[in-house]
């Protein structure tokens, strides 16, 4: 059971990045959603976005701090969730981690993936 996150890097303010989270080794129904979380040095972990994996009901949520700038999407055939991040700000700089959760609102984590660093700097 593994979650592989990728796509982080260095970007200038106003730039864009797309993060990917590939889930492998899960049996069907082992989790109900994938969430993206981030943690900056000295700060608490923050839930950035969440998307349920139900084929009939893709519930999506965003932190207020990223609404209108970030877009989460999924490709169930590839077991992959994406986080498109636009108009990046220095305060978005953090280690971004994806997680599979038992619930559809990303409140109860079943499995954490490893993080990917996002650096926003000129």
Coordinates of N, CA and C in Angstrom, one line a residue, residues 25-70:
X25 N -1.6 -0.5 -4.5 CA -1.6 -1.6 -3.5 C -2.9 -1.5 -2.7
X26 N -3.8 -0.6 -3.0 CA -5.0 -0.6 -2.3 C -6.1 -1.5 -2.9
X27 N -6.8 -2.2 -2.1 CA -7.9 -3.0 -2.6 C -9.1 -2.0 -2.8
X28 N -10.0 -2.3 -3.6 CA -11.1 -1.4 -3.8 C -11.9 -1.2 -2.5
X29 N -12.4 0.0 -2.3 CA -13.1 0.4 -1.1 C -12.2 0.5 0.2
X30 N -10.9 0.4 0.0 CA -10.0 0.6 1.1 C -9.9 2.0 1.6
X31 N -10.3 3.0 0.7 CA -10.3 4.4 1.1 C -11.4 5.1 0.3
X32 N -11.8 6.2 0.8 CA -12.9 6.9 0.2 C -12.5 8.3 -0.4
X33 N -11.3 8.7 -0.1 CA -10.9 10.0 -0.6 C -9.4 10.2 -0.5
X34 N -8.9 11.1 -1.3 CA -7.5 11.5 -1.3 C -7.4 12.9 -0.9
X35 N -6.6 13.2 0.0 CA -6.4 14.6 0.4 C -5.0 15.1 0.2
X36 N -4.9 16.4 0.0 CA -3.5 17.0 -0.1 C -3.4 17.9 1.2
X37 N -2.3 17.7 1.8 CA -2.0 18.5 3.1 C -0.7 19.2 2.9
X38 N -0.5 20.2 3.6 CA 0.8 20.9 3.6 C 1.3 21.3 4.9
X39 N 2.6 21.4 5.1 CA 3.1 21.8 6.3 C 4.4 22.7 6.1
X40 N 4.3 23.9 6.5 CA 5.5 24.8 6.4 C 6.2 24.8 7.7
X41 N 7.5 25.1 7.7 CA 8.3 25.1 8.9 C 7.7 25.9 10.0
X42 N 7.6 25.3 11.2 CA 7.0 26.1 12.3 C 5.5 26.2 12.4
X43 N 4.9 25.6 11.4 CA 3.4 25.7 11.3 C 2.7 24.4 11.4
X44 N 1.5 24.4 11.8 CA 0.7 23.1 11.8 C 0.4 22.6 10.4
X45 N 0.2 21.3 10.3 CA -0.2 20.8 9.1 C -1.6 21.3 8.7
X46 N -1.8 21.6 7.4 CA -3.1 22.2 7.0 C -3.6 21.3 5.8
X47 N -4.9 21.0 5.9 CA -5.6 20.3 4.8 C -5.8 21.3 3.7
X48 N -5.3 21.0 2.5 CA -5.4 21.9 1.4 C -6.6 21.7 0.6
X49 N -6.8 20.4 0.2 CA -7.9 20.0 -0.6 C -8.2 18.5 -0.5
X50 N -9.4 18.2 -0.8 CA -9.8 16.8 -0.7 C -10.8 16.4 -1.8
X51 N -10.7 15.2 -2.3 CA -11.6 14.7 -3.3 C -12.0 13.3 -3.0
X52 N -13.2 13.0 -3.0 CA -13.7 11.7 -2.8 C -13.5 10.9 -4.1
X53 N -13.4 9.5 -4.0 CA -13.1 8.7 -5.1 C -14.4 8.0 -5.7
X54 N -15.5 8.3 -5.1 CA -16.7 7.7 -5.5 C -17.0 8.1 -7.0
X55 N -17.3 7.1 -7.8 CA -17.5 7.3 -9.2 C -18.8 8.1 -9.5
X56 N -19.7 8.1 -8.5 CA -21.0 8.8 -8.7 C -21.1 10.2 -8.0
X57 N -20.1 10.4 -7.1 CA -20.2 11.7 -6.4 C -18.8 12.2 -6.0
X58 N -18.3 13.0 -6.8 CA -16.9 13.6 -6.5 C -17.0 14.8 -5.6
X59 N -17.0 14.5 -4.3 CA -17.0 15.6 -3.4 C -15.7 16.3 -3.3
X60 N -15.6 17.6 -3.4 CA -14.4 18.3 -3.4 C -14.5 19.4 -2.4
X61 N -13.3 19.7 -1.8 CA -13.3 20.8 -0.8 C -11.9 21.4 -0.9
X62 N -11.8 22.7 -0.5 CA -10.6 23.4 -0.5 C -10.5 24.2 0.8
X63 N -9.2 24.4 1.2 CA -9.0 25.4 2.2 C -9.3 26.8 1.7
X64 N -9.8 27.7 2.5 CA -10.1 29.0 2.1 C -8.9 29.7 1.5
X65 N -7.7 29.4 2.0 CA -6.5 30.0 1.5 C -6.1 29.7 0.1
X66 N -6.7 28.6 -0.5 CA -6.3 28.2 -1.8 C -7.5 28.3 -2.8
X67 N -8.7 28.6 -2.3 CA -9.8 28.6 -3.2 C -9.6 29.6 -4.3
X68 N -10.0 29.1 -5.5 CA -9.8 30.0 -6.7 C -8.5 29.9 -7.3
X69 N -7.5 29.3 -6.7 CA -6.2 29.2 -7.2 C -5.8 27.7 -7.4
X70 N -6.2 26.8 -6.6 CA -5.9 25.4 -6.7 C -7.1 24.6 -7.2

